[in-house]
CSV table of C-alpha atoms in Angstrom, one decimal:
chain,number,residue,atom,x,y,z
N,1246,MET,CA,-21.4,-17.9,-97.1
N,1247,ILE,CA,-19.4,-21.3,-98.2
N,1248,LEU,CA,-16.6,-22.5,-96.5
N,1249,THR,CA,-14.0,-24.8,-97.7
N,1250,SER,CA,-11.5,-26.7,-97.2
N,1251,PHE,CA,-8.2,-26.9,-98.6
N,1252,GLU,CA,-9.0,-29.1,-101.9
N,1253,PRO,CA,-7.7,-28.0,-105.8
N,1254,HIS,CA,-9.7,-30.6,-107.2
N,1255,PHE,CA,-12.8,-28.7,-105.5
N,1256,ILE,CA,-11.4,-25.5,-107.6
N,1257,PRO,CA,-14.2,-26.3,-110.3
N,1258,LEU,CA,-17.6,-27.2,-108.1
N,1259,LEU,CA,-15.6,-24.1,-106.8
N,1260,ARG,CA,-16.7,-22.3,-110.0
N,1261,LYS,CA,-19.4,-23.4,-110.1
N,1262,LEU,CA,-20.4,-21.6,-106.8
N,1263,LYS,CA,-18.5,-18.6,-107.4
N,1264,ASP,CA,-21.6,-16.2,-106.7
N,1265,LEU,CA,-22.0,-17.3,-103.6
N,1266,GLU,CA,-19.2,-15.7,-101.3
N,1267,LEU,CA,-16.9,-17.9,-100.6
N,1268,VAL,CA,-14.3,-18.2,-97.7
N,1269,THR,CA,-11.4,-20.8,-97.5
N,1270,LEU,CA,-9.5,-22.5,-94.7
N,1271,HIS,CA,-6.1,-21.3,-95.9
N,1272,PRO,CA,-5.2,-18.3,-97.9
N,1273,GLN,CA,-2.9,-20.3,-99.9
N,1274,PHE,CA,-6.0,-22.2,-101.8
N,1275,THR,CA,-8.2,-18.3,-101.4
N,1276,LYS,CA,-5.1,-17.3,-103.6
N,1277,MET,CA,-5.1,-20.3,-106.4
N,1278,LEU,CA,-8.7,-18.9,-106.6
N,1279,THR,CA,-8.8,-15.4,-106.2
N,1280,ASP,CA,-5.5,-15.9,-109.6
N,1281,GLY,CA,-8.3,-17.8,-112.0
N,1282,ASP,CA,-11.0,-15.1,-111.1
N,1283,VAL,CA,-13.3,-16.4,-109.0
N,1284,SER,CA,-13.5,-14.5,-105.3
N,1285,ALA,CA,-13.9,-15.8,-101.8
N,1286,LYS,CA,-11.4,-14.3,-98.8
N,1287,SER,CA,-10.1,-16.7,-96.1
N,1288,ILE,CA,-11.1,-17.5,-92.4
N,1289,GLY,CA,-8.7,-16.1,-91.2
N,1290,ASP,CA,-10.1,-12.3,-93.3
N,1291,PHE,CA,-13.2,-12.8,-90.1
N,1292,MET,CA,-10.0,-12.7,-87.6
N,1293,ASP,CA,-9.9,-9.6,-84.8
N,1294,GLY,CA,-9.0,-9.1,-80.9
N,1295,ASP,CA,-12.6,-10.8,-79.5
N,1296,VAL,CA,-12.0,-13.7,-81.6
N,1297,GLN,CA,-8.4,-13.9,-81.2
N,1298,SER,CA,-8.9,-11.9,-76.9
N,1299,LYS,CA,-11.9,-15.3,-76.3
N,1300,ALA,CA,-9.4,-17.7,-77.9
N,1301,ALA,CA,-6.4,-17.7,-75.4
N,1302,GLU,CA,-8.4,-17.1,-72.5
N,1303,ASP,CA,-10.2,-20.8,-73.7
N,1304,ALA,CA,-6.7,-22.1,-74.3
N,1305,VAL,CA,-5.5,-21.4,-71.1
N,1306,ARG,CA,-8.9,-23.1,-69.6
N,1307,LEU,CA,-8.8,-26.0,-71.7
N,1308,LEU,CA,-4.9,-27.0,-70.5
N,1309,THR,CA,-5.8,-26.2,-67.3
N,1310,ALA,CA,-8.3,-28.6,-66.8
N,1311,VAL,CA,-6.1,-31.0,-69.3
N,1312,ALA,CA,-2.8,-30.4,-66.6
N,1313,ALA,CA,-5.4,-31.4,-64.6
N,1314,THR,CA,-6.4,-34.5,-65.6
N,1315,LYS,CA,-5.8,-38.5,-64.3
N,1316,PHE,CA,-5.5,-40.0,-67.9
N,1317,SER,CA,-7.6,-43.8,-67.7
N,1318,ALA,CA,-5.4,-45.2,-69.9
N,1319,ASN,CA,-7.1,-48.6,-69.3
N,1320,GLY,CA,-6.4,-51.0,-72.0
N,1321,LEU,CA,-3.5,-49.6,-73.7
N,1322,SER,CA,-0.1,-51.3,-73.5
N,1323,PRO,CA,2.8,-50.0,-70.8
N,1324,ALA,CA,4.6,-47.8,-73.1
N,1325,SER,CA,0.6,-46.2,-75.1
N,1326,SER,CA,0.2,-45.9,-71.1
N,1327,THR,CA,2.9,-43.8,-70.4
N,1328,LEU,CA,2.5,-41.2,-73.6
N,1329,VAL,CA,-0.8,-41.0,-72.4
N,1330,GLY,CA,0.1,-40.0,-69.1
N,1331,THR,CA,2.9,-38.0,-68.9
N,1332,LYS,CA,2.6,-36.1,-72.1
N,1333,LEU,CA,-0.8,-35.1,-74.0
N,1334,PRO,CA,-1.1,-32.2,-72.3
N,1335,VAL,CA,2.5,-31.4,-73.7
N,1336,TYR,CA,1.0,-32.2,-76.7
N,1337,PHE,CA,-2.1,-30.3,-76.9
N,1338,TYR,CA,0.2,-26.8,-75.9
N,1339,PRO,CA,0.6,-25.6,-78.8
N,1340,ARG,CA,-2.3,-26.5,-80.1
N,1341,LEU,CA,-5.0,-25.2,-78.2
N,1342,MET,CA,-5.1,-21.4,-78.9
N,1343,ASP,CA,-5.3,-22.1,-83.0
N,1344,ALA,CA,-7.9,-24.7,-82.4
N,1345,ALA,CA,-10.3,-22.1,-79.7
N,1346,MET,CA,-9.4,-19.6,-82.5
N,1347,MET,CA,-11.5,-21.6,-85.3
N,1348,VAL,CA,-14.2,-22.1,-83.6
N,1349,HIS,CA,-15.3,-18.7,-82.3
N,1350,VAL,CA,-14.4,-17.3,-85.6
N,1351,LEU,CA,-16.3,-19.5,-87.1
N,1352,ASP,CA,-19.7,-17.9,-85.0
N,1353,LYS,CA,-17.9,-14.9,-86.1
N,1354,ALA,CA,-18.3,-15.7,-90.1
N,1355,LYS,CA,-21.1,-18.3,-90.1
N,1356,PRO,CA,-21.1,-20.5,-92.6
N,1357,LYS,CA,-24.7,-21.6,-94.3
N,1358,LEU,CA,-22.6,-25.3,-95.8
N,1359,VAL,CA,-18.6,-26.8,-94.8
N,1360,LEU,CA,-16.9,-28.5,-98.1
N,1361,VAL,CA,-14.0,-30.7,-97.2
N,1362,HIS,CA,-11.8,-33.4,-98.7
N,1363,ASN,CA,-11.8,-35.8,-95.3
N,1364,ASP,CA,-13.9,-35.3,-92.1
N,1365,VAL,CA,-10.5,-37.3,-90.1
N,1366,GLU,CA,-7.2,-35.1,-90.2
N,1367,PRO,CA,-7.1,-32.0,-87.3
N,1368,MET,CA,-8.6,-28.9,-89.4
N,1369,PRO,CA,-11.3,-30.3,-91.0
N,1370,ARG,CA,-12.7,-33.0,-88.3
N,1371,LEU,CA,-12.5,-29.5,-86.8
N,1372,VAL,CA,-15.1,-27.7,-89.1
N,1373,ALA,CA,-16.8,-31.1,-89.6
N,1374,LEU,CA,-17.5,-30.7,-85.2
N,1375,TRP,CA,-18.3,-26.7,-85.7
N,1376,ALA,CA,-21.1,-27.3,-88.2
N,1377,LYS,CA,-22.8,-31.0,-86.4
N,1378,ALA,CA,-22.7,-28.0,-83.5
N,1379,ARG,CA,-24.9,-26.0,-85.0
N,1380,GLY,CA,-27.1,-27.7,-87.3
N,1381,VAL,CA,-25.0,-26.1,-89.8
N,1382,PRO,CA,-24.3,-28.9,-93.0
N,1383,CYS,CA,-21.0,-30.6,-93.9
N,1384,LEU,CA,-21.1,-32.3,-97.8
N,1385,HIS,CA,-17.3,-34.5,-97.5
N,1386,VAL,CA,-16.3,-34.4,-101.2
N,1387,PRO,CA,-13.6,-37.5,-100.8
N,1388,HIS,CA,-10.3,-36.9,-101.7
N,1389,ALA,CA,-9.4,-40.0,-102.2
N,1390,ILE,CA,-11.0,-43.5,-102.3
N,1391,TYR,CA,-10.8,-45.8,-99.0
N,1392,LEU,CA,-10.6,-49.6,-100.8
N,1393,GLU,CA,-10.0,-52.9,-98.7
N,1394,HIS,CA,-7.2,-54.9,-98.6
N,1395,ASP,CA,-7.4,-58.4,-97.7
N,1396,GLU,CA,-5.7,-57.3,-93.6
N,1397,ARG,CA,-7.8,-54.5,-93.4
N,1398,THR,CA,-8.3,-53.7,-89.4
N,1399,PRO,CA,-12.3,-54.6,-88.9
N,1400,VAL,CA,-15.0,-51.2,-89.2
N,1401,GLY,CA,-14.4,-49.2,-86.5
N,1402,THR,CA,-11.0,-49.2,-85.9
N,1403,ASP,CA,-9.4,-47.1,-88.2
N,1404,ILE,CA,-9.6,-43.9,-87.5
N,1405,HIS,CA,-10.5,-43.6,-90.8
N,1406,ASP,CA,-14.3,-45.1,-90.0
N,1407,LEU,CA,-15.1,-42.1,-88.1
N,1408,ILE,CA,-17.8,-40.3,-90.0
N,1409,THR,CA,-18.6,-36.4,-88.6
N,1410,ALA,CA,-19.7,-35.1,-91.8
N,1411,SER,CA,-23.0,-34.8,-92.0
N,1412,ASP,CA,-23.4,-35.8,-95.8
N,1413,ILE,CA,-21.1,-37.2,-98.1
N,1414,ALA,CA,-20.7,-37.1,-101.9
N,1415,VAL,CA,-19.7,-40.7,-102.8
N,1416,ALA,CA,-17.9,-41.8,-106.3
N,1417,GLY,CA,-19.7,-45.1,-107.2
N,1418,PRO,CA,-21.6,-48.0,-105.3
N,1419,PHE,CA,-18.3,-48.4,-103.2
N,1420,GLN,CA,-18.1,-46.0,-101.8
N,1421,GLN,CA,-21.3,-45.7,-100.5
N,1422,GLU,CA,-21.5,-49.0,-99.6
N,1423,TRP,CA,-18.0,-47.8,-97.7
N,1424,TYR,CA,-19.8,-45.3,-96.0
N,1425,ALA,CA,-23.0,-46.6,-95.1
N,1426,GLU,CA,-20.8,-50.0,-93.7
N,1427,ARG,CA,-19.7,-47.2,-91.3
N,1428,GLY,CA,-23.3,-45.8,-90.6
N,1429,ALA,CA,-23.7,-42.9,-92.6
N,1430,ASP,CA,-27.0,-42.5,-94.0
N,1431,LEU,CA,-28.3,-43.7,-97.2
N,1432,ALA,CA,-30.7,-40.0,-97.3
N,1433,HIS,CA,-27.1,-37.8,-97.2
N,1434,MET,CA,-25.2,-40.4,-99.2
N,1435,ARG,CA,-25.5,-39.0,-103.5
N,1436,GLN,CA,-23.5,-41.1,-105.8
N,1437,THR,CA,-22.0,-37.7,-107.9
N,1438,GLY,CA,-18.5,-38.8,-108.7
N,1439,LEU,CA,-16.3,-37.6,-106.9
N,1440,PRO,CA,-14.1,-34.2,-109.3
N,1441,GLN,CA,-10.6,-34.9,-108.8
N,1442,PHE,CA,-12.6,-37.8,-111.1
N,1443,ASP,CA,-13.8,-35.6,-113.4
N,1444,ARG,CA,-10.4,-35.5,-115.5
N,1445,LEU,CA,-10.5,-38.5,-116.4
N,1446,ALA,CA,-13.1,-38.7,-119.0
N,1447,VAL,CA,-11.3,-36.7,-121.9
N,1448,SER,CA,-9.2,-37.4,-124.2
N,1449,ARG,CA,-5.8,-38.7,-122.8
N,1450,GLY,CA,-3.5,-37.4,-124.8
N,1451,GLU,CA,-1.5,-40.2,-127.6
N,1452,ARG,CA,1.2,-42.7,-125.7
N,1453,MET,CA,3.5,-41.8,-128.2
N,1454,MET,CA,4.0,-37.5,-127.2
N,1455,ALA,CA,4.0,-39.3,-123.4
N,1456,CYS,CA,6.6,-41.1,-123.8
N,1457,ARG,CA,8.5,-38.1,-126.1
N,1458,LEU,CA,8.3,-36.1,-122.8
N,1459,PHE,CA,9.5,-38.8,-120.4
N,1460,LYS,CA,12.0,-39.3,-123.8
N,1461,LEU,CA,11.6,-42.8,-124.2
N,1462,SER,CA,11.3,-45.0,-126.7
N,1463,PRO,CA,7.8,-45.3,-128.2
N,1464,VAL,CA,8.5,-48.9,-129.8
N,1465,ARG,CA,9.5,-50.4,-126.5
N,1466,PRO,CA,7.2,-50.5,-124.0
N,1467,VAL,CA,6.6,-48.7,-120.8
N,1468,VAL,CA,5.9,-50.2,-117.3
N,1469,VAL,CA,4.9,-47.6,-114.8
N,1470,TYR,CA,5.2,-49.1,-111.0
N,1471,THR,CA,3.9,-46.1,-108.3
N,1472,SER,CA,5.3,-45.7,-105.0
N,1473,SER,CA,4.0,-44.9,-101.5
N,1474,TRP,CA,4.5,-43.5,-98.4
N,1475,ARG,CA,4.0,-44.6,-94.4
N,1476,GLN,CA,0.7,-43.1,-93.6
N,1477,ASP,CA,1.7,-44.4,-89.6
N,1478,THR,CA,-2.5,-43.4,-89.4
N,1479,ASN,CA,-3.2,-47.6,-89.5
N,1480,LEU,CA,-0.7,-50.3,-88.2
N,1481,LEU,CA,-0.1,-51.8,-91.4
N,1482,GLY,CA,0.9,-48.8,-92.8
N,1483,CYS,CA,3.9,-49.1,-90.5
N,1484,ALA,CA,5.1,-52.1,-92.5
N,1485,ASP,CA,8.0,-52.4,-94.7
N,1486,ALA,CA,5.9,-52.8,-97.4
N,1487,VAL,CA,6.6,-49.9,-99.5
N,1488,GLU,CA,10.3,-50.8,-99.5
N,1489,GLU,CA,10.3,-54.3,-99.6
N,1490,SER,CA,7.9,-54.3,-102.8
N,1491,TYR,CA,10.2,-51.3,-104.0
N,1492,ALA,CA,13.6,-53.7,-103.8
N,1493,ALA,CA,11.7,-57.2,-104.7
N,1494,PHE,CA,10.2,-54.7,-108.4
N,1495,LEU,CA,13.8,-53.5,-109.6
N,1496,ALA,CA,15.7,-56.7,-109.2
N,1497,ALA,CA,13.1,-57.9,-111.4
N,1498,ALA,CA,13.6,-54.4,-113.9
N,1499,LYS,CA,17.2,-55.9,-113.9
N,1500,THR,CA,16.5,-58.9,-115.5
N,1501,MET,CA,13.5,-57.1,-118.3
N,1502,PRO,CA,16.2,-54.8,-119.4
N,1503,ASP,CA,14.6,-54.1,-122.9
N,1504,LEU,CA,11.4,-52.3,-121.2
N,1505,GLN,CA,11.2,-49.4,-120.3
N,1506,TYR,CA,10.1,-47.8,-116.5
N,1507,ILE,CA,8.9,-44.3,-115.0
N,1508,VAL,CA,8.6,-44.8,-111.3
N,1509,LYS,CA,6.1,-42.7,-110.3
N,1510,THR,CA,6.5,-42.0,-105.9
N,1511,HIS,CA,3.4,-40.4,-104.0
N,1512,PRO,CA,3.5,-36.6,-103.9
N,1513,ARG,CA,3.3,-36.6,-99.9
N,1514,GLY,CA,6.1,-40.1,-99.6
N,1515,ARG,CA,9.2,-37.2,-99.5
N,1516,ASN,CA,10.7,-40.7,-100.8
N,1517,THR,CA,11.8,-39.6,-103.9
N,1518,ASP,CA,15.6,-38.9,-104.4
N,1519,GLU,CA,15.3,-41.9,-102.5
N,1520,HIS,CA,14.2,-44.7,-105.5
N,1521,ALA,CA,16.1,-42.7,-107.8
N,1522,LYS,CA,19.1,-43.8,-105.5
N,1523,LYS,CA,18.0,-46.9,-104.9
N,1524,ALA,CA,17.1,-48.0,-108.7
N,1525,GLN,CA,20.6,-46.3,-109.1
N,1526,GLU,CA,21.6,-48.6,-107.2
N,1527,ALA,CA,20.4,-51.5,-108.3
N,1528,GLY,CA,21.5,-50.5,-111.7
N,1529,VAL,CA,18.4,-50.1,-113.6
N,1530,GLN,CA,17.7,-47.2,-115.7
N,1531,ALA,CA,14.1,-45.2,-114.4
N,1532,ALA,CA,12.5,-42.5,-114.8
N,1533,VAL,CA,11.9,-41.2,-111.3
N,1534,THR,CA,9.1,-38.6,-110.2
N,1535,GLU,CA,6.5,-36.9,-108.2
N,1536,GLN,CA,5.4,-35.5,-110.7
N,1537,HIS,CA,3.1,-35.4,-113.6
N,1538,LEU,CA,1.2,-39.0,-112.6
N,1539,ASP,CA,-1.3,-38.0,-115.7
N,1540,ILE,CA,1.6,-38.4,-118.5
N,1541,ALA,CA,2.7,-41.2,-116.6
N,1542,LEU,CA,0.1,-42.9,-117.3
N,1543,ASN,CA,-0.6,-42.4,-120.9
N,1544,ALA,CA,2.8,-43.9,-121.7
N,1545,ALA,CA,2.9,-46.7,-120.2
N,1546,ASP,CA,1.3,-50.5,-121.8
N,1547,MET,CA,1.0,-51.8,-118.0
N,1548,LEU,CA,1.3,-50.7,-114.6
N,1549,VAL,CA,2.7,-52.2,-111.1
N,1550,ASN,CA,1.6,-50.5,-108.2
N,1551,VAL,CA,2.2,-51.0,-104.1
N,1552,GLY,CA,-0.7,-52.5,-101.2
N,1553,THR,CA,-3.7,-50.7,-103.4
N,1554,SER,CA,-3.9,-47.7,-104.1
N,1555,ASN,CA,-7.0,-44.6,-106.7
N,1556,VAL,CA,-4.1,-44.7,-109.0
N,1557,VAL,CA,-5.1,-48.2,-110.1
N,1558,LEU,CA,-8.5,-47.1,-110.9
N,1559,GLU,CA,-6.4,-44.0,-112.2
N,1560,ALA,CA,-5.0,-45.8,-114.2
N,1561,ALA,CA,-8.0,-48.5,-115.2
N,1562,THR,CA,-9.8,-45.4,-116.5
N,1563,ILE,CA,-7.5,-45.7,-119.6
N,1564,LYS,CA,-8.4,-49.1,-120.4
N,1565,ARG,CA,-5.3,-50.3,-121.8
N,1566,LEU,CA,-3.1,-51.1,-119.3
N,1567,PRO,CA,-2.3,-54.6,-117.9
N,1568,LEU,CA,-3.1,-53.7,-113.9
N,1569,VAL,CA,-0.9,-55.7,-111.2
N,1570,CYS,CA,-0.7,-54.6,-107.2
N,1571,VAL,CA,2.3,-56.1,-105.5
N,1572,GLY,CA,2.2,-57.5,-101.8
N,1573,GLY,CA,-0.7,-58.8,-102.0
N,1574,GLY,CA,-4.2,-58.2,-99.9
N,1575,ALA,CA,-4.8,-54.9,-103.2
N,1576,PHE,CA,-8.7,-55.7,-103.9
N,1577,PRO,CA,-9.6,-59.2,-103.2
N,1578,ASN,CA,-12.5,-59.0,-105.2
N,1579,ASP,CA,-11.5,-57.2,-107.9
N,1580,PRO,CA,-10.3,-59.8,-110.6
N,1581,GLU,CA,-9.3,-57.7,-113.5
N,1582,VAL,CA,-6.6,-56.7,-111.0
N,1583,VAL,CA,-3.4,-59.5,-110.6
N,1584,LYS,CA,-1.9,-59.8,-107.1
N,1585,VAL,CA,1.5,-60.9,-106.9
N,1586,LYS,CA,3.7,-61.4,-103.3
N,1587,ALA,CA,6.9,-59.0,-103.0
N,1588,GLU,CA,8.8,-61.6,-104.8
N,1589,PRO,CA,11.5,-60.7,-108.5
N,1590,VAL,CA,10.2,-63.4,-109.8
N,1591,ALA,CA,6.6,-63.4,-109.2
N,1592,ILE,CA,7.1,-60.1,-110.2
N,1593,ALA,CA,8.7,-60.4,-114.2
N,1594,GLN,CA,6.2,-63.2,-114.3
N,1595,ALA,CA,3.5,-60.4,-114.0
N,1596,ILE,CA,4.7,-57.8,-116.3
N,1597,GLN,CA,5.8,-60.4,-118.6
N,1598,ASN,CA,1.7,-62.0,-118.6
N,1599,GLY,CA,1.2,-58.9,-118.4
N,1600,LEU,CA,2.5,-57.7,-121.5
N,1601,ARG,CA,1.3,-60.4,-123.5
N,1602,ASN,CA,-1.1,-60.7,-123.5
N,1603,PRO,CA,-5.2,-59.0,-125.0
N,1604,PRO,CA,-5.8,-56.4,-121.8
N,1605,PRO,CA,-8.2,-57.5,-119.0
N,1606,GLU,CA,-12.5,-56.0,-118.6
N,1607,LEU,CA,-12.5,-53.4,-116.9
N,1608,ASP,CA,-15.8,-51.6,-117.5
N,1609,LYS,CA,-17.1,-53.2,-114.5
N,1610,LEU,CA,-14.2,-52.1,-112.0
N,1611,ILE,CA,-15.1,-49.1,-112.8
N,1612,GLY,CA,-18.0,-48.8,-112.4
N,1613,LYS,CA,-18.1,-50.5,-108.8
N,1614,TYR,CA,-15.5,-47.8,-107.8
N,1615,LEU,CA,-15.8,-44.7,-110.1
N,1616,GLY,CA,-19.3,-44.3,-110.7
N,1617,GLN,CA,-20.1,-42.2,-114.0
N,1618,ILE,CA,-17.0,-41.0,-115.5
N,1619,ASP,CA,-18.6,-38.5,-117.6
N,1620,GLY,CA,-16.5,-35.0,-116.4
N,1621,GLN,CA,-19.9,-34.2,-114.6
N,1622,ALA,CA,-18.8,-34.9,-110.9
N,1623,SER,CA,-17.9,-31.6,-110.6
N,1624,GLU,CA,-21.5,-30.2,-111.5
N,1625,ARG,CA,-22.8,-32.0,-109.5
N,1626,VAL,CA,-21.4,-31.9,-106.5
N,1627,ALA,CA,-21.6,-28.2,-107.1
N,1628,GLU,CA,-25.4,-28.6,-107.4
N,1629,TRP,CA,-26.1,-30.4,-104.7
N,1630,ALA,CA,-24.5,-27.6,-102.9
N,1631,ARG,CA,-26.4,-25.2,-103.7
N,1632,GLU,CA,-29.5,-27.3,-102.4
N,1633,LEU,CA,-27.3,-27.6,-98.9
N,1634,HIS,CA,-26.5,-24.1,-98.9
N,1635,ALA,CA,-30.2,-22.9,-100.0
S,1353,MET,CA,0.9,-68.8,-86.1
S,1354,SER,CA,3.4,-67.0,-87.5
S,1355,ASP,CA,5.2,-64.9,-85.9
S,1356,GLN,CA,4.7,-62.4,-88.9
S,1357,GLN,CA,0.9,-63.7,-87.8
S,1358,ALA,CA,1.2,-62.9,-84.5
S,1359,LEU,CA,2.1,-59.2,-84.4
S,1360,LEU,CA,-0.1,-58.8,-87.6
S,1361,SER,CA,-3.7,-59.8,-85.2
S,1362,ASP,CA,-1.7,-57.3,-82.8
S,1363,LEU,CA,-1.2,-54.9,-84.2
S,1364,VAL,CA,-4.8,-55.2,-85.2
S,1365,LYS,CA,-6.3,-55.6,-81.5
S,1366,ALA,CA,-4.1,-53.0,-80.3
S,1367,GLN,CA,-5.0,-49.9,-82.7
S,1368,ALA,CA,-8.6,-51.2,-81.7
S,1369,GLU,CA,-8.4,-50.3,-78.5
S,1370,HIS,CA,-5.9,-46.5,-79.7
S,1371,LEU,CA,-9.3,-45.8,-81.2
S,1372,HIS,CA,-11.8,-47.0,-79.4
S,1373,TRP,CA,-9.6,-45.1,-76.2
S,1374,LEU,CA,-9.5,-42.1,-78.0
S,1375,GLU,CA,-13.2,-41.7,-79.5
S,1376,SER,CA,-14.6,-42.4,-75.4
S,1377,TYR,CA,-11.3,-40.6,-73.5
S,1378,SER,CA,-13.3,-37.4,-76.1
S,1379,ARG,CA,-16.2,-38.3,-75.4
S,1380,ASN,CA,-16.2,-38.0,-71.0
S,1381,GLN,CA,-14.0,-35.0,-71.1
S,1382,PRO,CA,-16.7,-32.5,-71.0
S,1383,SER,CA,-15.0,-29.3,-70.4
S,1384,LEU,CA,-12.6,-29.5,-72.8
S,1385,LEU,CA,-15.7,-27.0,-74.6
S,1386,VAL,CA,-15.4,-24.4,-76.8
S,1387,ALA,CA,-18.4,-22.4,-77.1
S,1388,GLY,CA,-20.6,-25.6,-76.7
S,1389,VAL,CA,-18.3,-27.1,-79.5
S,1390,ASP,CA,-16.5,-30.7,-78.0
S,1391,ILE,CA,-12.9,-29.7,-79.7
S,1392,LEU,CA,-11.2,-32.6,-78.9
S,1393,PRO,CA,-11.5,-35.8,-81.0
S,1394,MET,CA,-10.1,-33.3,-83.7
S,1395,PHE,CA,-6.3,-34.6,-82.5
S,1396,ASN,CA,-7.7,-38.1,-82.1
S,1397,TYR,CA,-5.8,-38.4,-86.2
S,1398,GLU,CA,-2.9,-37.5,-84.6
S,1399,LEU,CA,-3.1,-39.3,-81.3
S,1400,ILE,CA,-3.7,-42.4,-83.0
S,1401,GLN,CA,-0.7,-42.0,-84.8
S,1402,TYR,CA,1.7,-41.5,-82.3
S,1403,LEU,CA,0.1,-44.4,-80.1
S,1404,ASN,CA,0.2,-46.4,-82.8
S,1405,HIS,CA,4.1,-45.6,-83.3
S,1406,VAL,CA,4.6,-46.2,-79.0
S,1407,TYR,CA,2.9,-49.4,-79.6
S,1408,LEU,CA,4.7,-51.2,-82.5
S,1409,GLN,CA,8.2,-49.6,-80.6
S,1410,GLU,CA,7.5,-51.7,-77.5
S,1411,ARG,CA,6.5,-55.0,-80.0
S,1412,LEU,CA,9.3,-54.7,-82.6
S,1413,ALA,CA,11.6,-54.7,-78.8
S,1414,GLN,CA,10.0,-57.4,-77.4
S,1415,LYS,CA,11.2,-59.7,-80.5
């Protein structure tokens, strides 16, 4: 039996493992798999009265212990100390029952392999913790590549630096080194490539068709701006960079009305309407969407990205797009990526240079980060999963 | 050092302290075990966001 977290990019690799019993952490993912003729159960199917009863007892015991504990807040700021000193039981109260229930239901289901797309968010980390405690292999197939940034905090100061899974499938040499620096054992890592990038190996479609889908003229240049969202797990994400960069980009775009613009927002950002409103207020005609990334990139003549993002790597595989990152700090060791400050003049100049000059050579960048782009990452991960499961 | 660099430097230190506190707190609470599995680290992803947020508000209020 393989237990998997909710990650749609896993579907092709799970299809290759469908002769094994598949169990998902979320009923919606089970439905997606069964709709695609891959038989799967949900972990909730293993729930019974015994599991619920044990979990309820544990939740009460844990909450009592938390409420009775005087937390040492040494090293924390006054506000953080207050939070820790007064609010922790309140935070834990609604969460302990579910957590305890998951441990007991996993003990009942007894998966032989756990597959997660990250091992830091609450439920995937709990599953990875369970696997570690029970000696069950846990294969982490990262949902993204954590990238370098000039302002990145030192190793060990970001929640993503923590490794709980026993094995990690990595995209390429950069990601392997990244996890090795954080203590991962090279013997438990393989450069398989990542399933979400398999799509980049197949034909990307024609630019003209992509322009038509966005109702853009194929004879005029298209600039795609990829935005982001605040990610508060890292204090760098608390900055106003997303808003400031976008305002500067719109001011630059306003000076170049002959160009066409697509603004692609982050699917988890919940800020698409805000982006559309700001474009309208700035008098910039732009197609604003949180979907259709691949079509937008196919239509593009260049990419302007805020901060650092895997979308830059996805755009690189098209091999004809100049790549610009706004805000500085991103891809510090990769000259192929142009870095500009969040200033209208600098952005406008980078766009004009990018459209005027021949596209950069990007094979080195692609190999460093994405490894082999041959459409076979799912196959390689599935083979490894089968070995671990045996 | 500019104000912005000083703020960034403080944020980096604070975040390191938050993570250190969370992970050492997790290691030092053996009573929070479920069937022998220490479940506490699972919450650190959310808790560090709260701690970072509270710290940032506190720091900005000092400006």
